[in-house]
Coordinates of C-alpha atoms in Angstrom, one line a residue:
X14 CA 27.8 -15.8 24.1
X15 CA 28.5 -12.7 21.7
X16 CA 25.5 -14.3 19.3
X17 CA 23.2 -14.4 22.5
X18 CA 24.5 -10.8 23.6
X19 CA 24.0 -9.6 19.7
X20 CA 20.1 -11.0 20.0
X21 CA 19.4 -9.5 22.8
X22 CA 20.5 -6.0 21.9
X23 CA 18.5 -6.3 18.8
X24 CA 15.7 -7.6 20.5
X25 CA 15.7 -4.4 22.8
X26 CA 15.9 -2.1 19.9
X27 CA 12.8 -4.0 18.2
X28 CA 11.1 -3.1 21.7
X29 CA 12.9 0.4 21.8
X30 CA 10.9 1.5 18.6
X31 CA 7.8 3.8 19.2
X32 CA 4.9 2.3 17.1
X33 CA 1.8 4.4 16.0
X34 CA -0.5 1.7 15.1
X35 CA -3.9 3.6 15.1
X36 CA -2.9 7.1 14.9
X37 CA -4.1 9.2 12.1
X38 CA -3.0 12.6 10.7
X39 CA -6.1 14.6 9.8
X40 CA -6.7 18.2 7.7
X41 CA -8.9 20.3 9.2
X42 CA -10.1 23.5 7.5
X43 CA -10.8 26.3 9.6
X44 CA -13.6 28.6 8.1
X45 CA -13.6 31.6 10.4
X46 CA -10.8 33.9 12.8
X47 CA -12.6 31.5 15.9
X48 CA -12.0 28.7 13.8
X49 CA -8.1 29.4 14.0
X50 CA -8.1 30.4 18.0
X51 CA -10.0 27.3 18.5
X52 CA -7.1 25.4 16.7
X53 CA -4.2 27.2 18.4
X54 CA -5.6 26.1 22.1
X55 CA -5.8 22.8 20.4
X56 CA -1.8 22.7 19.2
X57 CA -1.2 23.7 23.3
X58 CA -3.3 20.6 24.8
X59 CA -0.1 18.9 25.7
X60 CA -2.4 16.1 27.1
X61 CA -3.6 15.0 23.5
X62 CA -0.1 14.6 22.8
X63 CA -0.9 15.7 19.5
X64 CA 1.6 16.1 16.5
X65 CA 1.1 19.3 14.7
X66 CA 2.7 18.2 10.5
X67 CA 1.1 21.2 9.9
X68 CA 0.0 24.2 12.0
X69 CA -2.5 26.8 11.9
X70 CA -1.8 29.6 8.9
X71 CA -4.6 31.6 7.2
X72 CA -8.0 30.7 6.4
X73 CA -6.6 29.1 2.9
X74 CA -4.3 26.9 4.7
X75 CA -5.7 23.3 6.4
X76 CA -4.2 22.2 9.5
X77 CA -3.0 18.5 9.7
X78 CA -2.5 17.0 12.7
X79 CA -1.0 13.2 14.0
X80 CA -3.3 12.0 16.3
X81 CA -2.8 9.2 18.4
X82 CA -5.4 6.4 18.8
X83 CA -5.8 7.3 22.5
X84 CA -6.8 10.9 21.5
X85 CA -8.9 10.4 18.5
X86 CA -12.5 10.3 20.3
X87 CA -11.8 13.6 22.2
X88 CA -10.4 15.5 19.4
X89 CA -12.9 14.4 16.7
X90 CA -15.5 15.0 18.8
X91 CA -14.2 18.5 19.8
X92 CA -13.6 19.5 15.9
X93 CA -17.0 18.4 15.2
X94 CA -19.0 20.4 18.3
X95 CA -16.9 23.4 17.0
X96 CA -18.5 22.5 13.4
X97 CA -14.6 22.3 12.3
X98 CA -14.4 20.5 9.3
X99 CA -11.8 17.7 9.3
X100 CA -10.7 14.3 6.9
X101 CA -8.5 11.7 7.4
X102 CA -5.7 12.0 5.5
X103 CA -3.9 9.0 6.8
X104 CA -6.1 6.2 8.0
X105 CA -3.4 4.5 10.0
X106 CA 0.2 5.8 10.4
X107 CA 1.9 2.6 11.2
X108 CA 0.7 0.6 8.3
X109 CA 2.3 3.8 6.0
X110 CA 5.8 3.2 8.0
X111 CA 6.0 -0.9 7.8
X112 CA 5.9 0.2 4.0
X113 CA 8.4 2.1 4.2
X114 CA 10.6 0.3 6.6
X115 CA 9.8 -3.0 4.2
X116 CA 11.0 -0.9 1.3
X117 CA 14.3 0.1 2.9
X118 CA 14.9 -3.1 3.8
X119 CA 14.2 -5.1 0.4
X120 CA 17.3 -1.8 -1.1
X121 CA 20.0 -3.2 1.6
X122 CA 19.2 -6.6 0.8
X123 CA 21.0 -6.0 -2.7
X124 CA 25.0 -5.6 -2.7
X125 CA 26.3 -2.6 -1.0
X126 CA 27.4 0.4 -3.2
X127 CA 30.8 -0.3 -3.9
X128 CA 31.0 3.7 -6.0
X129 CA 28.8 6.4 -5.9
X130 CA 27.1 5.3 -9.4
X131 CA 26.0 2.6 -7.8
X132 CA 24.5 4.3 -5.2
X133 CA 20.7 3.6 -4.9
X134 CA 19.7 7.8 -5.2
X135 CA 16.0 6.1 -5.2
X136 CA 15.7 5.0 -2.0
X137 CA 15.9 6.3 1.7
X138 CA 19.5 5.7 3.6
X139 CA 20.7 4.9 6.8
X140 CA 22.8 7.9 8.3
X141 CA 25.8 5.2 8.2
X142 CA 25.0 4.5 4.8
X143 CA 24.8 8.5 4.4
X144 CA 28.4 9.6 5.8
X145 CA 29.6 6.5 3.6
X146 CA 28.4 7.4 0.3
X147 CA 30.1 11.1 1.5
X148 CA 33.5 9.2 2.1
X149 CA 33.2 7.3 -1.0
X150 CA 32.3 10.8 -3.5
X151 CA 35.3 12.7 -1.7
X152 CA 37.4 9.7 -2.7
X153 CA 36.3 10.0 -5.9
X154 CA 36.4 13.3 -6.5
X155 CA 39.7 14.8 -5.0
X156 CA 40.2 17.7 -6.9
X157 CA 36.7 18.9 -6.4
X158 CA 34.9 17.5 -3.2
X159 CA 36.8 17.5 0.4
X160 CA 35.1 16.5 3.9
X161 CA 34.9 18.9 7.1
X162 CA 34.0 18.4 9.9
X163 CA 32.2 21.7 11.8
X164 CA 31.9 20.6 15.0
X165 CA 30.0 16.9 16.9
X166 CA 26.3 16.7 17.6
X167 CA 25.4 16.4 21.5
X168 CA 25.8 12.6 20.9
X169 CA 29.1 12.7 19.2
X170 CA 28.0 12.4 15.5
X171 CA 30.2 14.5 13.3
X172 CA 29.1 17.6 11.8
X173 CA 30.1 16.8 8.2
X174 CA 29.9 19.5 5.3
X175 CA 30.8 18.6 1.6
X176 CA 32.8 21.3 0.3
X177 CA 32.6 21.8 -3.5
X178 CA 35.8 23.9 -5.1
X179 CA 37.9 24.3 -7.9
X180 CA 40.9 26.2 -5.8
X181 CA 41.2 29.6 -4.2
X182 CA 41.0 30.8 -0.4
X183 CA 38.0 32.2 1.2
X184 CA 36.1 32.7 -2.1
X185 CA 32.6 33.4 -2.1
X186 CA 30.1 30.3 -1.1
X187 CA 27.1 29.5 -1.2
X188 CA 25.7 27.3 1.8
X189 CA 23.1 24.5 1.4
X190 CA 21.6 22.5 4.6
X191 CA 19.0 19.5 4.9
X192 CA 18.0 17.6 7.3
X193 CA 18.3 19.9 10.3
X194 CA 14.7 18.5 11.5
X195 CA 15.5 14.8 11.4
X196 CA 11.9 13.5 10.5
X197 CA 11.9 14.9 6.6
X198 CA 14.1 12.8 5.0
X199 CA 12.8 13.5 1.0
X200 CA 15.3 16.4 2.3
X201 CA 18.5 14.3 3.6
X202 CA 18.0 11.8 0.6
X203 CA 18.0 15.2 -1.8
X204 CA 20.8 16.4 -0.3
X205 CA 22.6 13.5 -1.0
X206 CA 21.5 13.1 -5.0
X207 CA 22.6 17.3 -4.7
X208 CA 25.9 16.2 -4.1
X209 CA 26.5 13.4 -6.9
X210 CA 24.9 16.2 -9.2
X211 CA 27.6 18.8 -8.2
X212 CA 30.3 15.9 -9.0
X213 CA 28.5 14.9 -12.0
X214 CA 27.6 18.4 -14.1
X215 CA 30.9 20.0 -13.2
X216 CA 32.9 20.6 -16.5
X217 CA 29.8 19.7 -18.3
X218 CA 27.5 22.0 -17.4
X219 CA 28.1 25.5 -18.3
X220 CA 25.8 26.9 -16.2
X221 CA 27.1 25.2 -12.6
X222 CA 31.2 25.2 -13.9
X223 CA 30.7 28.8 -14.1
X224 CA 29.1 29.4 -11.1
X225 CA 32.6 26.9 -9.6
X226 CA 34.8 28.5 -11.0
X227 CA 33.8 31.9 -9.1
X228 CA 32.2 30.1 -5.7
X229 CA 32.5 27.6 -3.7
X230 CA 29.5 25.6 -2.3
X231 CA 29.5 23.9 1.2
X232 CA 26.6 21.1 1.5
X233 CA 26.1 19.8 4.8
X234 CA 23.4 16.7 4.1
X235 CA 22.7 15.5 8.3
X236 CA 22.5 18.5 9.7
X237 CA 20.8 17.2 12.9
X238 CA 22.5 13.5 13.2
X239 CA 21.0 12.6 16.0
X240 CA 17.4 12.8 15.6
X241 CA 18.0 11.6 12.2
X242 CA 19.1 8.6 13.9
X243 CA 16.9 8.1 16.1
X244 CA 14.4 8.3 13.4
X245 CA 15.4 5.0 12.3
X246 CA 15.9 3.4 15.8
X247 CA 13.2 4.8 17.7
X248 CA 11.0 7.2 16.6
X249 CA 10.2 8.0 12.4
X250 CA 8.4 11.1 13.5
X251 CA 11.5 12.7 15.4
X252 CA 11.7 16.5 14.5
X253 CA 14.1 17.7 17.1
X254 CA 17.8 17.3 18.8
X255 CA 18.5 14.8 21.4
X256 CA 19.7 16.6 23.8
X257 CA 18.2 16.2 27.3
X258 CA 16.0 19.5 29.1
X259 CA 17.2 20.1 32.3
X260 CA 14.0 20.1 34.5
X261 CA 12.4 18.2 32.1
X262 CA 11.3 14.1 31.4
X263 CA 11.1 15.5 27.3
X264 CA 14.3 15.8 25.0
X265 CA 15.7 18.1 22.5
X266 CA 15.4 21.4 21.0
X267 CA 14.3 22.6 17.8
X268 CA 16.9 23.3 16.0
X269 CA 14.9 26.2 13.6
X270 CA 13.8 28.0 16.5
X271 CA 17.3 28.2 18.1
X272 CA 18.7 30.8 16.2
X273 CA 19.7 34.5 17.3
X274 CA 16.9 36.5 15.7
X275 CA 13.9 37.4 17.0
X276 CA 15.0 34.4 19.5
X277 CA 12.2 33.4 22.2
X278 CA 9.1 35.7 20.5
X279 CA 6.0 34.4 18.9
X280 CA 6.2 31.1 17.1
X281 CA 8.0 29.6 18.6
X282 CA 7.7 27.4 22.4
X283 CA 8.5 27.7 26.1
X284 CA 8.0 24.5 26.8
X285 CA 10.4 21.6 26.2
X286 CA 7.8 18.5 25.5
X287 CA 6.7 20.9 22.4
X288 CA 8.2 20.5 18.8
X289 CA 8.6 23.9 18.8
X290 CA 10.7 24.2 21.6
X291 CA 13.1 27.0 21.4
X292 CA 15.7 25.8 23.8
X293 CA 16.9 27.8 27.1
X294 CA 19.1 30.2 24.9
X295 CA 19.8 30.9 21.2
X296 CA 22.8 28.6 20.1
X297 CA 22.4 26.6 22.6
X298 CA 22.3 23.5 20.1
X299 CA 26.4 22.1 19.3
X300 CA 24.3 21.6 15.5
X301 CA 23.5 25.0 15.0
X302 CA 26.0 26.7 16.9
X303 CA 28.6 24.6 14.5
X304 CA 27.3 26.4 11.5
X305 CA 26.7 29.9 13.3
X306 CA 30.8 29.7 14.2
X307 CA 31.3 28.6 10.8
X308 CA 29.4 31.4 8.9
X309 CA 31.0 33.8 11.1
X310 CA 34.6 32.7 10.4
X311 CA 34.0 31.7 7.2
X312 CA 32.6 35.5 6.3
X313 CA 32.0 35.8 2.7
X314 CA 28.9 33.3 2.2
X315 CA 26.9 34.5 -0.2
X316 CA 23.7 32.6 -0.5
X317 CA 22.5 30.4 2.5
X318 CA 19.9 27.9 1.7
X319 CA 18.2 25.6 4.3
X320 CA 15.9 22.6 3.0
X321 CA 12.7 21.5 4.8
X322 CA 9.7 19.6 4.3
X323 CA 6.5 19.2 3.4
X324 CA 4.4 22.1 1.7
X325 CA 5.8 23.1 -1.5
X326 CA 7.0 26.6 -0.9
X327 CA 9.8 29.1 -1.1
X328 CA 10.9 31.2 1.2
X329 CA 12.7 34.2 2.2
X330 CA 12.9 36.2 5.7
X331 CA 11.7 37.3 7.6
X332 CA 9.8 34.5 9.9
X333 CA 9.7 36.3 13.3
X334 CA 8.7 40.0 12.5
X335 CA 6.0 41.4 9.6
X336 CA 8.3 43.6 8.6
X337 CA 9.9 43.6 5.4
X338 CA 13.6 43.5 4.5
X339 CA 15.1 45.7 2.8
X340 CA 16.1 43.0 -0.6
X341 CA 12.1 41.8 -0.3
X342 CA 11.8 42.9 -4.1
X343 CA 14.2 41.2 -5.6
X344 CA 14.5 38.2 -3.1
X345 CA 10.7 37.2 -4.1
X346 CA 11.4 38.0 -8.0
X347 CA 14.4 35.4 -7.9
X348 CA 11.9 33.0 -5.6
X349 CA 9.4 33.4 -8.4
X350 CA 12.0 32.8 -11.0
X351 CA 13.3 29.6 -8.9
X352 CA 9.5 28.5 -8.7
X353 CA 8.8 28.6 -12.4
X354 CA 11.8 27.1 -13.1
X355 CA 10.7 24.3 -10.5
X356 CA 7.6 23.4 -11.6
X357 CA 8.6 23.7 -15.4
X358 CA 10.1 20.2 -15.0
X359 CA 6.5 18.5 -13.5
X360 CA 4.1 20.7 -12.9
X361 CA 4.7 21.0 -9.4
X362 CA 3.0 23.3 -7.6
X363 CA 4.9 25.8 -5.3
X364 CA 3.9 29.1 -3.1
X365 CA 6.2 31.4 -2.2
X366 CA 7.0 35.0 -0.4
X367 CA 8.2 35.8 3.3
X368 CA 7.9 33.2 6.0
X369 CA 5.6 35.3 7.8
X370 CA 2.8 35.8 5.0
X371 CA 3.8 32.4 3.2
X372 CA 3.8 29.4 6.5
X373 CA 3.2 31.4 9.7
X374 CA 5.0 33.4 12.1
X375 CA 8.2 31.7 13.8
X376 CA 10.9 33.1 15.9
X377 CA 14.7 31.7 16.4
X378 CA 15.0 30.8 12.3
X379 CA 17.9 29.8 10.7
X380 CA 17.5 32.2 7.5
X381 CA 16.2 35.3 9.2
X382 CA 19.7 35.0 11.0
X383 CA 21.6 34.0 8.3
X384 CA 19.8 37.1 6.6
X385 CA 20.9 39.9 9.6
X386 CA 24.5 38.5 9.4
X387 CA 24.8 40.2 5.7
X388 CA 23.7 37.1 3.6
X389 CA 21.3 38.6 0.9
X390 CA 20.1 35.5 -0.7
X391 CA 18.5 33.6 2.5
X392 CA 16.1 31.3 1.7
X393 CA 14.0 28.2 2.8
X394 CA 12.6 25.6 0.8
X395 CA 10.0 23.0 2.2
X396 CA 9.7 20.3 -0.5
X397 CA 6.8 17.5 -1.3
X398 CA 4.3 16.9 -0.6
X399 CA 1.2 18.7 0.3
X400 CA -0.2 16.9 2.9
X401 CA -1.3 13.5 1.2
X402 CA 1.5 11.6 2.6
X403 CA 3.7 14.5 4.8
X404 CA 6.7 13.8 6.1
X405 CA 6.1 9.9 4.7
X406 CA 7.1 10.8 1.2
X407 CA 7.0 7.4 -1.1
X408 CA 10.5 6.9 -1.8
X409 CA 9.7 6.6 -5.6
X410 CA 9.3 10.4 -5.2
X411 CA 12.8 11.1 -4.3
X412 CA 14.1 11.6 -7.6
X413 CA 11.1 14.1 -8.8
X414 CA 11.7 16.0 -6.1
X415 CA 15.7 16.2 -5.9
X416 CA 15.2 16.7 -9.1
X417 CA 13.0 19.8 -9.2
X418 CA 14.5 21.3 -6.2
X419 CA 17.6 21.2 -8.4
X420 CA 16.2 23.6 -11.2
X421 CA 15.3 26.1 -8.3
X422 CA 18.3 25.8 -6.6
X423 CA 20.2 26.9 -9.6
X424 CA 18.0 29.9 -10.4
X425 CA 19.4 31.1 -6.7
X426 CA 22.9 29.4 -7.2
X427 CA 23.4 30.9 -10.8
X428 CA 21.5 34.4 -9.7
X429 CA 24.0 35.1 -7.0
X430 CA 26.9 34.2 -8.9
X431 CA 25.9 37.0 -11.2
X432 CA 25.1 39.3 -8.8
X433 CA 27.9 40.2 -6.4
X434 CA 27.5 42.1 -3.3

């Protein structure tokens, strides 16, 4: 009875899973200011139920766009009456996520990681297989990694933050976050190779023992557990929270929109079926109001650095407003710094400067709060790639990427150990 009970459930979750057989992403290149209006109505024609990867910028920046099979005849023949450039830069979504699916699959078929060296840093994780490898480096690592636990997502998922120390109360810290839109999970897997890293180069790093030594850092890998969840039982391409609208058929919030600055203004959505959706209030998400309590109480973080992707940029605040803050000379030297020190290891190519002139305009965002609340060094990162595959990264670009990202993150890490405030 429990085998036919066990079938079914598994059966249901097979049927559960959205599939986007058909749907392409494509880049379109605006060439004109009408060009870029035209594209903005487009992102608001809820009926296309179209996926903006990446929205409308500048005239430099192309546009990519999921579009499902059912909408492709409309919208190509709209871009092409408007004389809107466009290519297909995936031919067929689902075929891209079988691969990735097939490739997860072949990794758990080995034995389980019985130690964090024999963790598989290569390859994309479950969030089970996520909090375990956490369990197993605290165990580990006693005297330098603990576990704790912010606060519980809407669902009940623990809020767990790796905290890096060598001793000492309420030192300064520096605060590192991925994952807080579930769908990007080059971000979740770095996170988690960030982690081994800290265990690893402590005591033979100079550089990073120093930095220990004087700081603590607090890592928090699945910031939004839910929707990373979900990505792997329902939905890949889940961006936001799970919690349910009132009013509304469509879930969840977006939890980088949901923030208490410049909450609710341009960039930002009203509507709750839209990825951008702000929420009804600022902090009214259990994930980010968990790390708004803790920064408060906590009170002497010193760097905050949130991890998105795809794009390849660096950023610092502010996202909501064009006006500059008042650290904007030497927040975009250490950003250029953090950049060349990025791309030294492969070449990769990075763009950085304020939200606003760098990605676009976009209220409610973690760093420009994390910025107002007295933290200097607030910046965003949106890793690989730059459009070829999105938020599909190949996971034999993991490594590269954790990798790079590293060199950066040390440039900030290392600069604001030096550079008390």
């Amino acid at each position: 009875m429990r085998v036919l009970i066990l079938l079914a459930a598994l059966s249901a979750a097979v049927f559960a899973r959205d599939t986007f057989e058909g749907h392409q992403v494509l880049r379109i290149v605006p060439k004109d200011e009408e060009h870029l209006s035209l594209l903005k109505e487009l992102e608001e024609m809820v009926e296309l139920e179209l996926d903006i990867w990446r929205g409308v910028t500048d005239l430099e920046t192309p546009v990519d766009i999921r579009v499902p099979r059912s909408s492709l005849e409309s919208v190509k023949s709209l871009l092409e009456s408007q004389e809107l450039q466009y290519s297909i830069m995936i031919e067929d979504l689902q075929t891209l996520l079988d691969e990735e699916k097939e490739e997860m699959e072949a990794a758990t078929r080995d034995a389980q990681p019985r130690d964090t060296d024999s963790f598989d840093f290569s390859n994309y994780h479950t969030i089970s297989e996520i909090y375990e490898f956490q369990n197993m480096l605290v165990r580990e690592n006693p005297a330098l990694v603990s576990k704790i636990v912010i606060g519980s997502s809407f669902e009940g998922r623990p809020l767990n933050v790796l905290k890096f120390s060598t001793g000492g109360t309420n030192r300064p810290a520096i605060w590192i976050d991925t994952g807080i839109h579930s769908r990007e999970w080059v971000t979740q897997a770095s996170g988690t190779w960030f982690a081994k890293k800290i265990t690893t180069d402590y005591d033979k790093d100079p550089v990073l023992t120093a930095i220990l030594n004087k700081m603590d850092i607090f890592l928090e890998i699945v910031t939004n557990p839910d929707g990373f969840a979900y990505t792997h039982s329902n939905n890949r391409m889940w961006r936001k929270t799970r919690k349910p609208n009132s009013g509304s058929s469509c879930v969840g919030v977006d939890p980088n929109r949901n923030w208490d600055a410049g909450f609710g203004g341009a960039g930002a959505s009203g509507s709750p079926c839209s990825e951008t959706y702000r929420g009804p209030r600022a902090h009214s998400e259990s994930e980010v109001k968990a790390i708004v309590d803790f920064v408060k109480s906590h009170g002497n973080i010193k760097a905050f650095i949130s991890i998105h992707a795809y794009s390849q940029m660096l950023m610092y605040p502010y996202g909501y407003t064009r006006t500059p803050v008042k650290d904007q000379t030497e927040l975009h030297s250490l950003a250029r710094k953090a950049i060349n020190d990025l791309s030294a290891l492969y070449g990769t190519y990075y763009r950085y400067g304020s939200i606003i002139n760098t990605i676009y305009q976009a209220s409610g965002g973690t760093i420009d709060w994390t910025y107002n609340q007295g933290i200097k060094y607030s910046y965003t990162f949106e890793l690989r790639d730059t459009g070829r595959y999105g938020f599909i990264l190949p996971a034999n670009q993991i490594l590269p990427t954790a990798k790079e990202t590293w060199a950066a993150l040390m440039t900030i890490m290392d600069h604001t150990s030096k550079n008390p405030y």
